[in-house]
Tab-separated table of C-alpha atoms in Angstrom:
chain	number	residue	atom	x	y	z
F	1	UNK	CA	-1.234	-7.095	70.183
F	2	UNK	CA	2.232	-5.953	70.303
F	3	UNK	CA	2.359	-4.664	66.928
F	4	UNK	CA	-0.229	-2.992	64.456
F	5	UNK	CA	0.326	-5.336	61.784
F	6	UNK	CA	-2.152	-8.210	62.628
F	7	UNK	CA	-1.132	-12.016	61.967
F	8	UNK	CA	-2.176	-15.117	61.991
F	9	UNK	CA	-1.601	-16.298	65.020
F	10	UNK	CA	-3.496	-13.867	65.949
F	11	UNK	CA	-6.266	-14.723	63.957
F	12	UNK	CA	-6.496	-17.946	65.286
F	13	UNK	CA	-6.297	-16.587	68.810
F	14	UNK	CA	-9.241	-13.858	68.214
F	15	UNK	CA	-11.406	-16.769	66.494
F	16	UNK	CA	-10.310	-19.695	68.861
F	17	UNK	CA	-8.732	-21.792	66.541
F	18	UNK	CA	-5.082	-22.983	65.453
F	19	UNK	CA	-2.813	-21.294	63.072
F	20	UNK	CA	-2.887	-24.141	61.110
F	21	UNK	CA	-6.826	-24.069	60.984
F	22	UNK	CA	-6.407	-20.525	59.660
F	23	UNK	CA	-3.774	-21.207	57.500
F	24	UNK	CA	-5.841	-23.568	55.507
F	25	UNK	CA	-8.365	-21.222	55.386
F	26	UNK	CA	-6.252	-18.764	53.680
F	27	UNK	CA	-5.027	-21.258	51.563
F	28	UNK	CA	-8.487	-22.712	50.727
F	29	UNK	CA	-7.356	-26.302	52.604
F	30	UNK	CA	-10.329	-26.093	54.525
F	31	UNK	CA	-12.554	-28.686	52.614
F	32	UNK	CA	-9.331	-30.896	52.199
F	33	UNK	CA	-9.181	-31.182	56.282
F	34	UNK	CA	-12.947	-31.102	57.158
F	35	UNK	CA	-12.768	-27.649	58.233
F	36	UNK	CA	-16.714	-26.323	59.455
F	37	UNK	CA	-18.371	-23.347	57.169
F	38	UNK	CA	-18.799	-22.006	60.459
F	39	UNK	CA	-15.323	-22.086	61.271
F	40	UNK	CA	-14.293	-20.931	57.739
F	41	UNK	CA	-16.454	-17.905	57.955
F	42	UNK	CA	-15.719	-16.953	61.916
F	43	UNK	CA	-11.813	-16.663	60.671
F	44	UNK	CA	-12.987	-14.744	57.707
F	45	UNK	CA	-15.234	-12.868	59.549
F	46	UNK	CA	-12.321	-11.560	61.862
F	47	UNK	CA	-10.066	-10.919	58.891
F	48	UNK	CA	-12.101	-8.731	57.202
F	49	UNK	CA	-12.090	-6.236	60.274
F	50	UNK	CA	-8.636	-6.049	59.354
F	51	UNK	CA	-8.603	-5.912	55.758
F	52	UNK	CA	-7.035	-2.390	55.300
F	53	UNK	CA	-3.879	-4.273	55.853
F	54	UNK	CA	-2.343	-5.343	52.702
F	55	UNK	CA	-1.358	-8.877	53.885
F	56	UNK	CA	-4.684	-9.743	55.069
F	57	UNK	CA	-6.532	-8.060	52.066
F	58	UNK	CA	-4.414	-10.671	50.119
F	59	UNK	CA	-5.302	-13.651	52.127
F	60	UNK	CA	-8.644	-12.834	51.928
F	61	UNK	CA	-8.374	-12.604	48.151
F	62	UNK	CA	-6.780	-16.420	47.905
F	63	UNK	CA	-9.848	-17.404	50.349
F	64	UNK	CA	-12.407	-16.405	48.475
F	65	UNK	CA	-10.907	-17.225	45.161
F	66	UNK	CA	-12.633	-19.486	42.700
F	67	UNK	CA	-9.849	-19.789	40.480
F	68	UNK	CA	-11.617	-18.613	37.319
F	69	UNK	CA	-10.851	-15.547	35.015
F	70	UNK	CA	-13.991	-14.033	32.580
F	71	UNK	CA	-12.769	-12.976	28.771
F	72	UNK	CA	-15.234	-10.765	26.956
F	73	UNK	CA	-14.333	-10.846	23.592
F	74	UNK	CA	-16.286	-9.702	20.420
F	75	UNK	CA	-15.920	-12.389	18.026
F	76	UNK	CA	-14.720	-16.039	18.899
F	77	UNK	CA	-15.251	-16.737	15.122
F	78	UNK	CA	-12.466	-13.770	14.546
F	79	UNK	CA	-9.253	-15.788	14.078
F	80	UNK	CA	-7.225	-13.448	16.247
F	81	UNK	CA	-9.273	-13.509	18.911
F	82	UNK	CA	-9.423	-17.061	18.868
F	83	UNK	CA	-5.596	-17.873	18.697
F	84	UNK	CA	-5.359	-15.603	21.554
F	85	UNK	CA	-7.664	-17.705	23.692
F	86	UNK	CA	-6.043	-20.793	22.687
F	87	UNK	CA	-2.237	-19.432	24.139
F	88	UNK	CA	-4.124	-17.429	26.485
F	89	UNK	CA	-6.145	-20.792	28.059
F	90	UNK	CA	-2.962	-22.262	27.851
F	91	UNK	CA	-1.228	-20.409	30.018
F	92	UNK	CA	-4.142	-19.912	32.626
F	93	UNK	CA	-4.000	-23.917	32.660
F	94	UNK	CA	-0.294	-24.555	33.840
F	95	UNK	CA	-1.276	-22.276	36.939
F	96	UNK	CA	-5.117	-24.313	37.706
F	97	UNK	CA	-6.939	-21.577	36.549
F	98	UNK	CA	-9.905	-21.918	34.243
F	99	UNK	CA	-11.667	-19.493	31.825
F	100	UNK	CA	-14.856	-18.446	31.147
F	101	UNK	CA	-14.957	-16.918	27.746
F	102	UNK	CA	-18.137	-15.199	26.646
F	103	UNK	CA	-18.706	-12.592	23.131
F	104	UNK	CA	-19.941	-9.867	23.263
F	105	UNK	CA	-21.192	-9.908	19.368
F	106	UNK	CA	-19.533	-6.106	19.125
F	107	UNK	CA	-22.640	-4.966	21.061
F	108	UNK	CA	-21.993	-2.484	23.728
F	109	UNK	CA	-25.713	-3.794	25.777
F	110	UNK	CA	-24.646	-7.343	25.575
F	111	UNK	CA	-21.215	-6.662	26.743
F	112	UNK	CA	-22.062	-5.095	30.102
F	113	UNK	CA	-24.681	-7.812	30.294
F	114	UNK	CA	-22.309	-10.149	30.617
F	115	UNK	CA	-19.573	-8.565	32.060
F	116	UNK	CA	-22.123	-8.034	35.008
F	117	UNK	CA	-22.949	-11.880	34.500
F	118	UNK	CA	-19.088	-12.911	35.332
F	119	UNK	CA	-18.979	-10.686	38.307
F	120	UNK	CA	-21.973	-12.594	39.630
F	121	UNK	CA	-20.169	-15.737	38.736
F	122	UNK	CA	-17.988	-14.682	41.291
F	123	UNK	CA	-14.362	-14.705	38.673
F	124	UNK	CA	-11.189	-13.735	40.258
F	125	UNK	CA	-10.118	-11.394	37.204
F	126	UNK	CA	-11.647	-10.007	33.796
F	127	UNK	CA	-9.756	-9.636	30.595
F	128	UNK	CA	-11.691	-7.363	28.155
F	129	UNK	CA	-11.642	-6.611	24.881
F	130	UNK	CA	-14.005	-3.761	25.067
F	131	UNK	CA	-16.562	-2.353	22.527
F	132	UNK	CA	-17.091	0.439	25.134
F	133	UNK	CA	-16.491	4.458	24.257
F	134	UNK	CA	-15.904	4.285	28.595
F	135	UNK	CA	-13.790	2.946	30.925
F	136	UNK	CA	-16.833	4.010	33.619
F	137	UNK	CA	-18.426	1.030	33.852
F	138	UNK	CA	-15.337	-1.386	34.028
F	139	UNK	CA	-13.673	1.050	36.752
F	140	UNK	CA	-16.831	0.280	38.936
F	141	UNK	CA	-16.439	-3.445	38.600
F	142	UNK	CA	-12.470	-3.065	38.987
F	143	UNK	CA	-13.354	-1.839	42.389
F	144	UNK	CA	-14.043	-5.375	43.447
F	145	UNK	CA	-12.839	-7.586	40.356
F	146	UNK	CA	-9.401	-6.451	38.698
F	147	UNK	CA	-9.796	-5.362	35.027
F	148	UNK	CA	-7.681	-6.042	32.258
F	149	UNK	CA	-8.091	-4.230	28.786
F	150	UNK	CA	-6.626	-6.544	25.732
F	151	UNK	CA	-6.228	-5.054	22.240
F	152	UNK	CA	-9.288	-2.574	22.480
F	153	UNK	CA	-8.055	-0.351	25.000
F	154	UNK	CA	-9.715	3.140	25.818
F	155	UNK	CA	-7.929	6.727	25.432
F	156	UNK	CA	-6.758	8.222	28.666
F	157	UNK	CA	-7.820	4.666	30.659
F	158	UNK	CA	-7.273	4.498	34.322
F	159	UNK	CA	-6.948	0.877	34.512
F	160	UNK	CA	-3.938	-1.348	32.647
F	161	UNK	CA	-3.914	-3.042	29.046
F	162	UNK	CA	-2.371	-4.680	26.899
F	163	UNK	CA	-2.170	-4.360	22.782
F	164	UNK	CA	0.200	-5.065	20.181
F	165	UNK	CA	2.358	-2.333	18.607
F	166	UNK	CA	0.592	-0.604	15.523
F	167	UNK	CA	2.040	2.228	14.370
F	168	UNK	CA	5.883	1.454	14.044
F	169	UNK	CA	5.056	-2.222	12.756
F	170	UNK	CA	2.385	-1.032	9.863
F	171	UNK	CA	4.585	1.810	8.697
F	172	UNK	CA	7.495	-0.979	8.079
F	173	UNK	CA	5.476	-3.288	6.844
F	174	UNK	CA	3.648	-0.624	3.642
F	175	UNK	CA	7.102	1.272	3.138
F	176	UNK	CA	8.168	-0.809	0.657
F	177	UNK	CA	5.522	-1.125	-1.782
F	178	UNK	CA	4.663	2.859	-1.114
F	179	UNK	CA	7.567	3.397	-2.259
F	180	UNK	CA	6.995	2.403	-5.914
F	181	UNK	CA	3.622	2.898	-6.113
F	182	UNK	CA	1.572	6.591	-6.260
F	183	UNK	CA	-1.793	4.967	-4.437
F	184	UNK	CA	-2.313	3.158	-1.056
F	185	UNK	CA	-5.886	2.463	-0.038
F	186	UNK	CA	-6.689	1.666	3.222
F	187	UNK	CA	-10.191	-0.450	3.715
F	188	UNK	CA	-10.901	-0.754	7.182
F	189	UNK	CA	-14.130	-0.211	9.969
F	190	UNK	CA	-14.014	1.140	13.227
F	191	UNK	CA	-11.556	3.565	13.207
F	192	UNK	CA	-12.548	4.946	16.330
F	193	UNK	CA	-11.577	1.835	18.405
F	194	UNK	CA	-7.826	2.885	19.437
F	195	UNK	CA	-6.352	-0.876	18.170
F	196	UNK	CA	-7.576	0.256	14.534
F	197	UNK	CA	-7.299	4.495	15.090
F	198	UNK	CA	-3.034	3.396	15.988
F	199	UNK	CA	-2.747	1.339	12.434
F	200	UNK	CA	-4.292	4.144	10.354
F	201	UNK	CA	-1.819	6.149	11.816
F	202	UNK	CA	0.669	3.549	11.244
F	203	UNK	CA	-0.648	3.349	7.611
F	204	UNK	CA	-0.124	7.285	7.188
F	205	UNK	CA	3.226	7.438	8.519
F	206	UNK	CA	4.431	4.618	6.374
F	207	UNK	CA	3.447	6.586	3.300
F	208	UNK	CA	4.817	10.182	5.339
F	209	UNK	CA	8.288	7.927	5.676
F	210	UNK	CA	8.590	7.648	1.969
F	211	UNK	CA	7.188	10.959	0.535
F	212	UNK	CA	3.697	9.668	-0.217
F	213	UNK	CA	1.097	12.272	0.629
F	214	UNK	CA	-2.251	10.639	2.082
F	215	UNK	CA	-5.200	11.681	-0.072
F	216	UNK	CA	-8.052	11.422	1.932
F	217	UNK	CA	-10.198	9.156	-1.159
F	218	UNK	CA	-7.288	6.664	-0.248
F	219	UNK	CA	-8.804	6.086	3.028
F	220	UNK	CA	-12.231	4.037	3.266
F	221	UNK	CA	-13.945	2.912	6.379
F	222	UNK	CA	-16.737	2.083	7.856
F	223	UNK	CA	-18.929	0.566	10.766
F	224	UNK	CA	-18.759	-2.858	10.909
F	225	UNK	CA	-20.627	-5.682	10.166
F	226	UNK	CA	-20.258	-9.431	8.413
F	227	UNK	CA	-19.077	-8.914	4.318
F	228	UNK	CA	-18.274	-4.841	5.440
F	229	UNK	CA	-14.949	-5.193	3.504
F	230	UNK	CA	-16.144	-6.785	0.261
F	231	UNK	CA	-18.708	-3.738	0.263
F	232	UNK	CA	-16.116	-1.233	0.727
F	233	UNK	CA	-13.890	-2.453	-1.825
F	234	UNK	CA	-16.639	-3.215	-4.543
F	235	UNK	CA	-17.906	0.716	-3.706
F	236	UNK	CA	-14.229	1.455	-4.693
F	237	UNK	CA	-13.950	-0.600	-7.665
F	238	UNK	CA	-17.009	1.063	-9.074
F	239	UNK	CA	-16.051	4.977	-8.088
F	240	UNK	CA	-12.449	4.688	-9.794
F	241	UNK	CA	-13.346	2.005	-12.606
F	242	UNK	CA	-10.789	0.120	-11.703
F	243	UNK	CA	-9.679	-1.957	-8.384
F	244	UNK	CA	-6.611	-0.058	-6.498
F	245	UNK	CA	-3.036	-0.551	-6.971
F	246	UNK	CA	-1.874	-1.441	-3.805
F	247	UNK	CA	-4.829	-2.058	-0.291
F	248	UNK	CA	-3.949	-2.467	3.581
F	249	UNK	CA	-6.625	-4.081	5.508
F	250	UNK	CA	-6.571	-3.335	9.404
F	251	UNK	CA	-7.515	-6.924	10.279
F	252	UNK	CA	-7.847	-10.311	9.602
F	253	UNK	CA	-11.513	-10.411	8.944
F	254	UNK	CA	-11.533	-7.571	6.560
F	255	UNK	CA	-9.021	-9.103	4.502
F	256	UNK	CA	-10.499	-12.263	3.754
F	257	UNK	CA	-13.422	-10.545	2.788
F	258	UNK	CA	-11.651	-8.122	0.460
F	259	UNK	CA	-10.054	-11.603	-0.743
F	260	UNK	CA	-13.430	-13.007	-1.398
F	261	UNK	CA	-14.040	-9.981	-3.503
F	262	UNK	CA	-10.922	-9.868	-5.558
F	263	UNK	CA	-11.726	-13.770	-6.510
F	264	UNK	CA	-14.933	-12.632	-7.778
F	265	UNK	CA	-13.586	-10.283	-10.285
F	266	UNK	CA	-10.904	-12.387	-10.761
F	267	UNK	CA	-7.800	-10.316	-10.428
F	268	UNK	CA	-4.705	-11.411	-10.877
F	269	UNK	CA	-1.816	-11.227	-8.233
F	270	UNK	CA	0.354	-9.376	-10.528
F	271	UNK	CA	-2.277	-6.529	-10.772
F	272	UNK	CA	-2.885	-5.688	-6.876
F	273	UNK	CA	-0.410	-5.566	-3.672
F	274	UNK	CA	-2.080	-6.414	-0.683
F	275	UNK	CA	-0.609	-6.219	2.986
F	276	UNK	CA	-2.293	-6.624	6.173
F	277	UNK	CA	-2.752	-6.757	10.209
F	278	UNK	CA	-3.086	-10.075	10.975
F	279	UNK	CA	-1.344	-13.101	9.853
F	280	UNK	CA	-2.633	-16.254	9.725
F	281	UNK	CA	-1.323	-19.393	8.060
F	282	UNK	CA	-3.601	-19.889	5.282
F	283	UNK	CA	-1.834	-16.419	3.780
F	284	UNK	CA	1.225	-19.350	3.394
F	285	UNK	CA	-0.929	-20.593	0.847
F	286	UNK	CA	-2.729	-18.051	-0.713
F	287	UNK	CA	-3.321	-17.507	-4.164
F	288	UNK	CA	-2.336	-13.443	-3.557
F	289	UNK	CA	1.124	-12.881	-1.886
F	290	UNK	CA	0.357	-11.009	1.215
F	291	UNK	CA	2.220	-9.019	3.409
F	292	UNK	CA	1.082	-9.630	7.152
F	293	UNK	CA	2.080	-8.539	10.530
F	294	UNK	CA	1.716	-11.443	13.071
F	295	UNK	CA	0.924	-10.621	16.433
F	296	UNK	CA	3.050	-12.296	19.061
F	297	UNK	CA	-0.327	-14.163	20.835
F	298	UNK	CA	2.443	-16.039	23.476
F	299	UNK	CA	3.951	-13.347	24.458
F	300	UNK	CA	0.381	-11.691	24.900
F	301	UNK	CA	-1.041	-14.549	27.195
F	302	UNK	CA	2.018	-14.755	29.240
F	303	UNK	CA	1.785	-11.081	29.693
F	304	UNK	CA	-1.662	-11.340	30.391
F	305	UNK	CA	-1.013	-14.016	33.101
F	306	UNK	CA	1.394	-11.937	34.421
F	307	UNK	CA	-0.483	-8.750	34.939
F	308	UNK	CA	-3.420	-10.424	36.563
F	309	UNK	CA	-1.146	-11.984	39.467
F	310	UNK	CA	0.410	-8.563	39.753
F	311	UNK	CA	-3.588	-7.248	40.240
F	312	UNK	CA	-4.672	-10.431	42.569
F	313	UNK	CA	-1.557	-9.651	44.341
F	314	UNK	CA	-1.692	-6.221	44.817
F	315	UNK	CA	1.390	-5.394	43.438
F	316	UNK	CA	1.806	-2.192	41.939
F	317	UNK	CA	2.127	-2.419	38.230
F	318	UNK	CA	5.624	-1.182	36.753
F	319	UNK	CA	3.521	-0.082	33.477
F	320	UNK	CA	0.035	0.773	33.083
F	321	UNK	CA	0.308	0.010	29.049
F	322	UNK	CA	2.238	-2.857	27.736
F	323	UNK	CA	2.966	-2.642	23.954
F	324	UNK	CA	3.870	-6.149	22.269
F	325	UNK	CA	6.012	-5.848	19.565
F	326	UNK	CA	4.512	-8.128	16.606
F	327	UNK	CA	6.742	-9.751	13.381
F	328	UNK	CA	6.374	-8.799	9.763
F	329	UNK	CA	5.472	-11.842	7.624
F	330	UNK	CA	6.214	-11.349	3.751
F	331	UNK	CA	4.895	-13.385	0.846
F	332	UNK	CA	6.387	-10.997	-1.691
């Protein structure tokens, strides 16, 4: 060959075919035109001796594709997670891609189990959100399978992800009640996941911003599990003899339970401020005006959509973090 760079022609020449056999190879037109296996896998064959060159790696890539991305999430139920799969599905669709969402049930075994199903599945991509403390196990599959991170992304990560702004958007969205008020509690779980760790730290600078000092009682967490954040608050309500003036729930989930538990004792609006990650329509309508920051779930899946081509292509990412900024809903 006169040059280095191998191509198809000389493909087909090396495996005794046409360029246009290999080309629809490549382009998985092989069944389409009656192409042999044994064809199929002599070109492949011959292209994978090659495949330190980036063309052919991404030929081989499109070859072998099966036109499915995995999604481990934690809770389907969770309505975040579930509007995000609806725009994210969406927008996998227009391109002929299909999903295969699984849940990981916020169990770190059942996770890698099957995380390490989908690889066997043979999916072109994964988009996590991970319950992992390590990025160890996902940078071994990424090897093989580009990895995504979404919303649950690990501290000092070597592989990309994508979350919605936290600590900018939280510290707007408390400042004005923090400023009238001398008590802000905080009732969250898993502060250690980074998602929830950046809107505590929203949550303290929004009370910094206005002179509030953060007394540690004001902050109550947990680990998670179904009803955590009626616990929390009832534990709360029975320490101070009296509910809190003004609470900040980290997520969707935990504020319809603290909701749940604030119709029980039968509060009235008047008496309690309430603000909140995660908007979600039904606040429209609630019976408690709530403050909400709605994450931008669009902007998310496109983004998402975007990143994996960038990975299937092996383009080099112009970000390895990709911040979405979200919109501040108020009821009050």
């Amino acid at each position: 060959m006169a040059s280095n760079k191998l191509k198809i022609n000389d493909i087909a020449r090396l495996a005794g075919v046409s360029a246009t056999t290999v080309s629809h190879i490549f382009n998985k037109r092989d069944k389409k035109y009656r192409i042999s296996p044994q064809t199929r896998q002599r070109v492949l064959s011959i292209a994978e001796q090659y495949s330190e060159q980036a063309h052919i790696r991404q030929y081989l890539v499109k070859a072998n594709s099966t036109d499915t991305i995995g999604v481990i999430v934690p809770d389907i139920s969770n309505s975040f997670f579930s509007m995000f799969l609806h725009y994210l599905e969406a927008s996998f669709r227009k391109k002929n891609i299909q999903l295969l969402i699984t849940c990981s049930h916020y169990n770190k075994d059942v996770e890698i189990k099957v995380a390490q199903n989908l690889v066997e599945r043979k999916v072109d991509a994964m988009i996590v959100a991970t319950s992992l403390d390590s990025d160890e196990f996902y940078i071994s599959i990424n090897q093989n399978t580009p990895v995504l991170f979404f919303d649950r992304y690990l501290k000092d990560t070597r592989l990309p992800f994508i979350a919605s702004e936290s600590l900018n958007s939280v510290a707007e969205l408390i400042q004005p009640y923090a400023r009238q008020l001398d008590e802000f509690y905080f009732i969250g779980c898993d502060t250690q996941l980074t998602s929830i760790e950046a809107r505590l730290k929203g949550f303290k600078q929004g009370l910094k911003n206005v002179g509030l000092a953060v007394n540690p009682q004001w902050l109550v967490s947990d680990n998670y599990h179904p009803n955590k954040g009626y616990l929390l608050l009832k534990g709360v309500h029975e320490k101070l003899g009296r509910l809190p003036k003004a609470i900040f729930t980290p997520s969707g989930n935990l504020l319809q339970e603290v909701l749940s538990y604030l119709v029980e004792v039968k509060v009235k609006p008047q008496d309690i401020c309430l603000c909140s990650y995660d908007y979600h329509i039904y606040l429209d309508y609630s019976y408690y005006p709530i403050d909400a920051i709605m994450q931008d779930f669009e902007n998310m899946a496109h983004t998402c959509v975007n990143v994996i081509n960038d990975l299937l292509n092996f383009n080099e990412l112009k970000y390895n973090a990709f911040f979405i900024k979200p919109q501040i809903i108020r009821h009050r």
